């Protein structure tokens, strides 16, 4: 198995996880949180998608985030701000993220996923050693960044599935 096939397989598991967490939920259910200040299914899926959009876009020369260039933000009651990925959100900020529907979440996620899939499809082993962020010690390579994105997304998809399971019947 080549590295691009491995990454395609890893990222390729996310669509089923995301769909399983949100399909069939109403806007109210997507916004429900198990307690005040906790994350909702909708926020978790929005956040994992925003992080993937932000981080993968940074890896593609000349690309802009789909969040900024597409018409997604209004469907969440937000502005299309590139810096707003949910990282460090306060409970009040989490509360402002309101997906209009499961379809809105899925459409944005699918667009980001397709971009990511297209990006990783052509990577080689040598590509993974390229330093993409020198702000860290040691500097972050492309391989480490992609694993970090995938790890973060899988964790948040699992959290979204868990919160879905807590929804009142």
XYZ file of N, CA, C and O in Angstrom:
676
model
N 0.845 -1.186 0.000
C 0.000 0.000 0.000
C 0.882 1.239 0.000
O 1.809 1.344 0.788
N 0.549 2.161 -0.854
C 1.278 3.424 -0.920
C 0.694 4.408 0.092
O -0.445 4.283 0.523
N 1.497 5.409 0.425
C 1.079 6.373 1.430
C -0.197 7.109 1.016
O -1.065 7.367 1.846
N -0.326 7.440 -0.257
C -1.537 8.125 -0.700
C -2.762 7.213 -0.554
O -3.852 7.688 -0.222
N -2.586 5.928 -0.743
C -3.689 4.989 -0.553
C -4.051 4.874 0.929
O -5.231 4.781 1.281
N -3.033 4.882 1.772
C -3.264 4.813 3.214
C -4.038 6.050 3.705
O -5.010 5.932 4.456
N -3.612 7.220 3.263
C -4.303 8.451 3.661
C -5.714 8.514 3.079
O -6.648 8.952 3.754
N -5.879 8.059 1.851
C -7.216 8.007 1.253
C -8.116 7.089 2.063
O -9.285 7.413 2.314
N -7.597 5.959 2.484
C -8.365 5.035 3.323
C -8.727 5.680 4.658
O -9.874 5.592 5.119
N -7.768 6.314 5.298
C -8.027 6.948 6.592
C -9.070 8.047 6.503
O -10.063 8.043 7.246
N -8.871 9.000 5.602
C -9.843 10.083 5.447
C -11.169 9.550 4.896
O -12.227 10.101 5.183
N -11.105 8.471 4.143
C -12.306 7.883 3.557
C -13.252 7.275 4.572
O -14.411 6.974 4.254
N -12.818 7.084 5.783
C -13.691 6.559 6.836
C -14.556 7.652 7.463
O -15.556 7.370 8.111
N -14.158 8.892 7.285
C -14.883 10.007 7.908
C -16.311 10.210 7.393
O -17.211 10.476 8.197
N -16.576 10.111 6.088
C -17.951 10.373 5.636
C -18.997 9.500 6.326
O -20.056 10.011 6.727
N -18.731 8.219 6.493
C -19.704 7.363 7.164
C -19.881 7.762 8.623
O -20.990 7.730 9.159
N -18.779 8.136 9.277
C -18.868 8.560 10.674
C -19.693 9.838 10.808
O -20.540 9.957 11.704
N -19.447 10.783 9.930
C -20.160 12.060 9.974
C -21.632 11.853 9.646
O -22.515 12.348 10.363
N -21.912 11.107 8.581
C -23.318 10.847 8.230
C -24.039 10.143 9.371
O -25.185 10.482 9.704
N -23.391 9.163 9.975
C -24.008 8.447 11.085
C -24.327 9.336 12.266
O -25.267 9.072 13.015
N -23.556 10.382 12.435
C -23.782 11.293 13.558
C -24.906 12.285 13.301
O -25.582 12.700 14.240
N -25.140 12.664 12.034
C -26.080 13.762 11.787
C -27.333 13.403 10.991
O -28.341 14.095 11.117
N -27.292 12.369 10.181
C -28.441 12.077 9.321
C -29.705 11.873 10.142
O -29.699 11.194 11.165
N -30.776 12.488 9.666
C -32.067 12.324 10.302
C -32.316 13.236 11.487
O -33.410 13.224 12.046
N -31.334 14.024 11.883
C -31.525 14.919 13.019
C -32.110 16.248 12.556
O -31.754 16.767 11.494
N -32.976 16.806 13.364
C -33.540 18.127 13.091
C -32.527 19.199 13.494
O -31.538 18.915 14.189
N -32.804 20.421 13.100
C -31.937 21.539 13.494
C -31.874 21.647 15.015
O -30.805 21.921 15.577
N -32.991 21.405 15.674
C -33.014 21.475 17.139
C -32.145 20.377 17.756
O -31.426 20.616 18.728
N -32.246 19.180 17.214
C -31.431 18.077 17.724
C -29.944 18.318 17.472
O -29.109 17.987 18.314
N -29.626 18.883 16.328
C -28.222 19.186 16.032
C -27.656 20.201 17.010
O -26.469 20.178 17.319
N -28.502 21.072 17.509
C -28.057 22.138 18.400
C -28.120 21.756 19.882
O -27.515 22.413 20.728
N -28.806 20.675 20.201
C -28.965 20.238 21.585
C -27.612 19.844 22.177
O -26.789 19.199 21.521
N -27.378 20.239 23.408
C -26.160 19.852 24.142
C -26.571 19.157 25.436
O -27.592 19.525 26.038
N -25.789 18.184 25.880
C -26.154 17.422 27.080
C -26.197 18.255 28.353
O -26.848 17.873 29.318
N -25.513 19.381 28.357
C -25.584 20.312 29.482
C -25.089 21.664 28.995
O -24.408 21.741 27.972
N -25.424 22.724 29.706
C -24.958 24.052 29.285
C -23.426 24.081 29.188
O -22.725 23.561 30.051
N -22.949 24.656 28.092
C -21.511 24.769 27.881
C -20.890 23.591 27.163
O -19.727 23.639 26.775
N -21.655 22.512 26.979
C -21.136 21.333 26.269
C -21.326 21.518 24.765
O -22.110 22.358 24.316
N -20.617 20.720 24.005
C -20.707 20.794 22.544
C -21.870 19.955 22.032
O -22.150 18.875 22.544
N -22.500 20.457 21.000
C -23.605 19.753 20.344
C -23.070 18.929 19.181
O -21.932 19.107 18.740
N -23.918 18.044 18.669
C -23.567 17.275 17.469
C -23.227 18.230 16.331
O -22.212 18.072 15.642
N -24.082 19.229 16.136
C -23.863 20.176 15.041
C -22.553 20.930 15.163
O -21.822 21.090 14.190
N -22.249 21.406 16.382
C -20.998 22.135 16.562
C -19.810 21.215 16.322
O -18.842 21.613 15.659
N -19.844 20.001 16.824
C -18.713 19.071 16.670
C -18.432 18.769 15.200
O -17.281 18.779 14.760
N -19.479 18.527 14.431
C -19.282 18.221 13.005
C -18.868 19.472 12.244
O -17.991 19.421 11.370
N -19.455 20.609 12.581
C -19.018 21.871 11.956
C -17.540 22.107 12.250
O -16.759 22.427 11.346
N -17.141 21.943 13.494
C -15.757 22.189 13.897
C -14.780 21.234 13.199
O -13.750 21.670 12.678
N -15.080 19.954 13.161
C -14.146 19.030 12.511
C -14.009 19.363 11.030
O -12.924 19.243 10.446
N -15.100 19.823 10.437
C -15.055 20.202 9.020
C -14.286 21.500 8.829
O -13.484 21.621 7.887
N -14.496 22.454 9.713
C -13.765 23.728 9.625
C -12.265 23.499 9.772
O -11.475 24.105 9.046
N -11.867 22.669 10.721
C -10.438 22.408 10.921
C -9.841 21.746 9.677
O -8.775 22.144 9.194
N -10.543 20.757 9.133
C -10.030 20.102 7.924
C -9.948 21.100 6.773
O -8.940 21.134 6.054
N -10.973 21.917 6.601
C -10.981 22.926 5.539
C -9.800 23.884 5.711
O -9.029 24.128 4.772
N -9.627 24.398 6.911
C -8.549 25.347 7.203
C -7.173 24.724 6.984
O -6.328 25.279 6.281
N -6.951 23.577 7.582
C -5.610 22.984 7.569
C -5.219 22.430 6.191
O -4.075 22.592 5.771
N -6.146 21.787 5.513
C -5.813 21.252 4.183
C -5.649 22.398 3.195
O -4.742 22.370 2.356
N -6.477 23.426 3.301
C -6.326 24.579 2.411
C -4.937 25.194 2.552
O -4.326 25.593 1.556
N -4.433 25.255 3.787
C -3.077 25.786 4.009
C -2.012 24.990 3.263
O -0.945 25.518 2.958
N -2.289 23.746 2.965
C -1.314 22.879 2.294
C -1.360 23.000 0.775
O -0.439 22.564 0.095
N -2.422 23.576 0.252
C -2.623 23.665 -1.199
C -2.262 25.069 -1.668
O -2.902 26.050 -1.268
N -1.245 25.162 -2.512
C -0.799 26.465 -3.012
C -1.939 27.225 -3.683
O -2.607 26.706 -4.576
N -2.152 28.447 -3.221
C -3.119 29.337 -3.842
C -4.581 29.037 -3.544
O -5.462 29.709 -4.084
N -4.849 28.074 -2.714
C -6.238 27.706 -2.431
C -6.839 28.602 -1.349
O -6.119 29.167 -0.523
N -8.156 28.730 -1.388
C -8.895 29.436 -0.351
C -9.859 28.452 0.291
O -10.322 27.498 -0.351
N -10.163 28.690 1.545
C -11.084 27.811 2.252
C -12.446 27.780 1.560
O -12.960 28.810 1.127
N -13.024 26.614 1.510
C -14.363 26.468 0.953
C -15.387 27.236 1.794
O -16.384 27.721 1.271
N -15.124 27.327 3.090
C -15.983 28.104 3.992
C -16.082 29.552 3.532
O -17.148 30.170 3.623
N -14.988 30.083 3.025
C -14.925 31.479 2.604
C -15.455 31.655 1.181
O -16.162 32.622 0.897
N -15.129 30.740 0.292
C -15.520 30.885 -1.109
C -16.907 30.339 -1.418
O -17.514 30.735 -2.407
N -17.401 29.431 -0.587
C -18.731 28.845 -0.797
C -19.796 29.634 -0.057
O -19.525 30.641 0.594
N -21.002 29.140 -0.140
C -22.123 29.806 0.522
C -22.562 28.996 1.746
O -23.754 28.776 1.955
N -21.594 28.567 2.545
C -21.897 27.705 3.693
C -22.210 28.498 4.961
O -23.130 28.146 5.700
N -21.443 29.520 5.235
C -21.546 30.232 6.509
C -22.972 30.691 6.848
O -23.419 30.494 7.985
N -23.716 31.291 5.918
C -25.072 31.717 6.271
C -25.976 30.564 6.724
O -26.894 30.767 7.503
N -25.682 29.367 6.261
C -26.489 28.201 6.634
C -26.213 27.750 8.073
O -26.852 26.848 8.589
N -25.231 28.414 8.706
C -24.894 28.140 10.098
C -25.107 29.371 10.975
O -24.720 29.379 12.133
N -25.655 30.414 10.382
C -25.875 31.651 11.121
C -24.590 32.399 11.410
O -24.508 33.158 12.369
N -23.582 32.192 10.561
C -22.255 32.771 10.799
C -21.784 33.571 9.595
O -22.346 33.482 8.506
N -20.712 34.319 9.805
C -20.020 35.005 8.720
C -18.916 34.084 8.215
O -18.392 33.251 8.958
N -18.530 34.270 6.979
C -17.501 33.435 6.356
C -16.102 33.931 6.725
O -15.364 34.450 5.899
N -15.742 33.783 7.976
C -14.440 34.232 8.473
C -13.468 33.048 8.483
O -13.721 32.034 9.149
N -12.358 33.206 7.792
C -11.389 32.119 7.670
C -10.824 31.682 9.021
O -10.539 30.505 9.224
N -10.674 32.600 9.957
C -10.042 32.273 11.240
C -10.983 31.545 12.206
O -10.530 30.949 13.182
N -12.287 31.568 11.940
C -13.246 30.958 12.861
C -13.409 29.469 12.549
O -14.245 29.077 11.730
N -12.621 28.661 13.229
C -12.696 27.211 13.052
C -13.316 26.519 14.260
O -13.484 25.309 14.252
N -13.604 27.273 15.284
C -14.128 26.697 16.516
C -13.062 26.446 17.554
O -13.372 26.208 18.722
N -11.809 26.503 17.152
C -10.719 26.278 18.102
C -10.753 27.378 19.160
O -10.763 28.562 18.838
N -10.827 26.965 20.421
C -10.846 27.915 21.516
C -12.194 28.586 21.749
O -12.278 29.542 22.513
N -13.242 28.089 21.100
C -14.558 28.686 21.295
C -14.990 28.623 22.760
O -14.841 27.602 23.424
N -15.551 29.715 23.216
C -16.185 29.756 24.534
C -17.570 29.103 24.411
O -18.081 28.934 23.290
N -18.202 28.774 25.525
C -19.566 28.236 25.446
C -20.530 29.169 24.693
O -21.383 28.691 23.943
N -20.371 30.463 24.859
C -21.234 31.402 24.134
C -20.998 31.328 22.624
O -21.945 31.428 21.834
N -19.752 31.168 22.224
C -19.450 31.046 20.794
C -19.971 29.723 20.232
O -20.465 29.675 19.104
N -19.840 28.647 21.010
C -20.383 27.358 20.586
C -21.881 27.498 20.331
O -22.413 26.983 19.345
N -22.546 28.209 21.190
C -24.001 28.411 21.103
C -24.405 29.103 19.806
O -25.508 28.888 19.296
N -23.536 29.935 19.240
C -23.894 30.690 18.031
C -23.838 29.851 16.759
O -24.367 30.279 15.730
N -23.208 28.689 16.807
C -23.105 27.833 15.621
C -24.387 27.008 15.522
O -24.612 26.099 16.312
N -25.223 27.365 14.556
C -26.536 26.719 14.422
C -26.743 26.276 12.978
O -27.162 27.081 12.134
N -26.467 25.006 12.723
C -26.710 24.470 11.379
C -28.202 24.488 11.107
O -28.998 24.095 11.947
N -28.580 24.933 9.923
C -29.993 24.970 9.571
C -30.565 23.574 9.375
O -31.779 23.377 9.472
N -29.684 22.598 9.085
C -30.148 21.234 8.839
C -28.954 20.288 8.809
O -27.802 20.718 8.687
N -29.270 19.002 8.886
C -28.226 17.991 8.715
C -27.628 18.101 7.311
O -26.427 17.904 7.123
N -28.461 18.431 6.344
C -27.984 18.568 4.963
C -26.936 19.668 4.836
O -25.972 19.527 4.089
N -27.123 20.762 5.558
C -26.141 21.848 5.514
C -24.787 21.359 6.016
O -23.749 21.641 5.409
N -24.795 20.623 7.115
C -23.550 20.058 7.646
C -22.927 19.091 6.645
O -21.722 19.132 6.388
N -23.741 18.210 6.096
C -23.221 17.194 5.175
C -22.706 17.796 3.878
O -21.681 17.351 3.363
N -23.386 18.794 3.359
C -22.920 19.422 2.118
C -21.559 20.083 2.311
O -20.673 19.948 1.459
N -21.394 20.791 3.407
C -20.101 21.419 3.671
C -19.038 20.350 3.908
O -17.960 20.400 3.312
N -19.355 19.362 4.735
C -18.375 18.303 4.999
C -17.974 17.595 3.704
O -16.788 17.360 3.462
N -18.940 17.214 2.880
C -18.635 16.481 1.646
C -17.733 17.295 0.715
O -16.825 16.745 0.095
N -17.973 18.592 0.612
C -17.126 19.441 -0.237
C -15.693 19.463 0.285
O -14.730 19.329 -0.486
N -15.544 19.608 1.591
C -14.205 19.625 2.192
C -13.542 18.264 2.044
O -12.364 18.159 1.688
N -14.284 17.210 2.303
C -13.744 15.856 2.177
C -13.260 15.595 0.740
O -12.177 15.045 0.538
N -14.048 15.994 -0.249
C -13.643 15.768 -1.648
C -12.359 16.520 -1.969
O -11.487 15.997 -2.678
N -12.211 17.717 -1.443
C -10.966 18.457 -1.654
C -9.800 17.711 -1.008
O -8.737 17.565 -1.601
N -9.994 17.263 0.205
C -8.936 16.531 0.915
C -8.580 15.259 0.169
O -7.400 14.943 -0.020
N -9.588 14.512 -0.249
C -9.354 13.260 -0.977
C -8.552 13.520 -2.250
O -7.609 12.792 -2.568
N -8.905 14.562 -2.962
C -8.162 14.917 -4.171
C -6.729 15.299 -3.873
O -5.810 14.973 -4.637
N -6.526 15.980 -2.759
C -5.175 16.398 -2.376
C -4.301 15.207 -2.010
O -3.177 15.089 -2.483
N -4.800 14.314 -1.171
C -3.953 13.205 -0.705
C -3.760 12.136 -1.772
O -2.809 11.349 -1.692
N -4.610 12.107 -2.788
C -4.556 11.046 -3.804
C -3.229 10.983 -4.545
O -2.841 9.921 -5.029
N -2.527 12.104 -4.619
C -1.304 12.150 -5.421
C -0.026 12.294 -4.598
O 1.050 12.500 -5.162
N -0.126 12.191 -3.294
C 1.058 12.350 -2.449
C 1.976 11.132 -2.535
O 1.524 10.010 -2.741
N 3.260 11.400 -2.348
C 4.260 10.327 -2.332
C 4.914 10.301 -0.949
O 4.764 11.241 -0.158
N 5.650 9.244 -0.686
C 6.372 9.139 0.584
C 7.254 10.359 0.807
O 7.305 10.904 1.907
N 7.933 10.780 -0.234
C 8.847 11.922 -0.132
C 8.110 13.204 0.256
O 8.630 14.013 1.032
N 6.893 13.382 -0.245
C 6.104 14.578 0.071
C 5.874 14.731 1.573
O 5.822 15.846 2.091
N 5.737 13.624 2.266
C 5.377 13.662 3.682
C 6.465 14.260 4.564
O 6.185 14.685 5.687
N 7.688 14.297 4.087
C 8.796 14.846 4.865
C 8.925 16.364 4.743
O 9.698 16.982 5.481
N 8.176 16.970 3.851
C 8.238 18.419 3.657
C 7.763 19.120 4.922
O 6.713 18.813 5.478
N 8.533 20.110 5.387
C 8.146 20.900 6.558
C 7.085 21.904 6.118
O 7.280 22.667 5.171
N 5.949 21.890 6.836
C 4.843 22.777 6.487
C 4.562 23.829 7.563
O 3.775 24.739 7.343
N 5.208 23.687 8.724
C 4.982 24.644 9.806
C 6.213 24.678 10.708
O 6.482 23.735 11.446
N 6.937 25.782 10.640
C 8.170 25.918 11.420
C 7.944 26.578 12.778
O 8.896 26.814 13.513
N 6.702 26.839 13.134
C 6.411 27.476 14.425
C 6.546 26.504 15.592
O 6.456 26.916 16.737
N 6.734 25.247 15.328
C 6.810 24.219 16.366
C 8.218 23.658 16.446
O 8.997 23.759 15.518
N 8.543 23.057 17.565
C 9.837 22.399 17.740
C 9.584 20.964 18.179
O 9.146 20.756 19.315
N 9.794 20.000 17.327
C 10.351 20.119 15.978
C 9.325 20.671 14.988
O 8.120 20.603 15.237
N 9.829 21.185 13.868
C 8.932 21.677 12.832
C 7.983 20.561 12.366
O 8.333 19.386 12.370
N 6.784 20.956 11.961
C 5.750 20.008 11.558
C 5.909 19.666 10.084
O 5.977 20.553 9.230
N 5.924 18.372 9.805
C 5.991 17.908 8.417
C 4.580 17.694 7.877
O 3.604 17.632 8.634
N 4.493 17.553 6.574
C 3.216 17.298 5.932
C 2.583 16.018 6.485
O 1.381 15.980 6.774
N 3.380 14.989 6.657
C 2.851 13.731 7.184
C 2.258 13.902 8.571
O 1.168 13.404 8.858
N 2.976 14.595 9.437
C 2.481 14.831 10.799
C 1.214 15.680 10.758
O 0.248 15.416 11.489
N 1.170 16.689 9.913
C -0.016 17.547 9.832
C -1.235 16.750 9.368
O -2.322 16.874 9.930
N -1.068 15.911 8.366
C -2.199 15.130 7.877
C -2.701 14.137 8.920
O -3.913 13.971 9.095
N -1.788 13.510 9.639
C -2.202 12.590 10.713
C -2.917 13.368 11.813
O -3.920 12.902 12.369
N -2.441 14.557 12.114
C -3.071 15.399 13.128
C -4.501 15.768 12.727
O -5.424 15.711 13.553
N -4.705 16.146 11.483
C -6.039 16.495 10.986
C -6.961 15.287 11.087
O -8.083 15.384 11.603
N -6.484 14.149 10.610
C -7.295 12.936 10.630
C -7.629 12.516 12.055
O -8.774 12.190 12.371
N -6.659 12.568 12.938
C -6.874 12.204 14.339
C -7.925 13.112 14.974
O -8.850 12.646 15.648
N -7.792 14.409 14.766
C -8.741 15.376 15.325
C -10.149 15.115 14.793
O -11.129 15.115 15.557
N -10.256 14.876 13.500
C -11.563 14.650 12.899
C -12.216 13.370 13.418
O -13.418 13.352 13.692
N -11.456 12.304 13.532
C -12.009 11.046 14.032
C -12.491 11.208 15.472
O -13.573 10.730 15.841
N -11.697 11.897 16.290
C -12.117 12.115 17.677
C -13.420 12.903 17.747
O -14.340 12.540 18.499
N -13.531 13.970 16.976
C -14.747 14.778 17.015
C -15.944 14.038 16.416
O -17.079 14.214 16.892
N -15.724 13.225 15.402
C -16.824 12.420 14.855
C -17.328 11.437 15.912
O -18.540 11.241 16.063
N -16.418 10.848 16.657
C -16.811 9.950 17.746
C -17.569 10.680 18.840
O -18.553 10.168 19.379
N -17.120 11.880 19.155
C -17.823 12.681 20.159
C -19.237 13.029 19.676
O -20.191 12.982 20.456
N -19.363 13.363 18.400
C -20.679 13.693 17.845
C -21.611 12.480 17.911
O -22.787 12.620 18.264
N -21.085 11.308 17.609
C -21.897 10.088 17.705
C -22.324 9.840 19.150
O -23.464 9.433 19.416
N -21.437 10.094 20.077
C -21.761 9.915 21.490
C -22.865 10.883 21.929
O -23.841 10.480 22.569
N -22.724 12.150 21.564
C -23.737 13.138 21.936
C -25.072 12.777 21.294
O -26.130 12.890 21.915
N -25.031 12.292 20.052
C -26.275 11.852 19.403
C -26.957 10.782 20.263
O -28.166 10.787 20.421
N -26.184 9.877 20.803
C -26.740 8.825 21.634
C -27.356 9.333 22.924
O -28.154 8.628 23.555
N -26.990 10.526 23.339
C -27.550 11.120 24.552
C -28.830 11.921 24.297
O -29.481 12.350 25.260
N -29.163 12.126 23.024
C -30.353 12.934 22.711
C -31.588 12.378 23.406
O -31.809 11.165 23.430
N -32.386 13.260 23.982
C -33.632 12.814 24.623
C -34.534 12.109 23.603
O -34.621 12.536 22.450
N -35.169 11.081 24.037
C -36.066 10.318 23.142
C -37.421 10.946 23.066
O -38.043 11.352 23.895
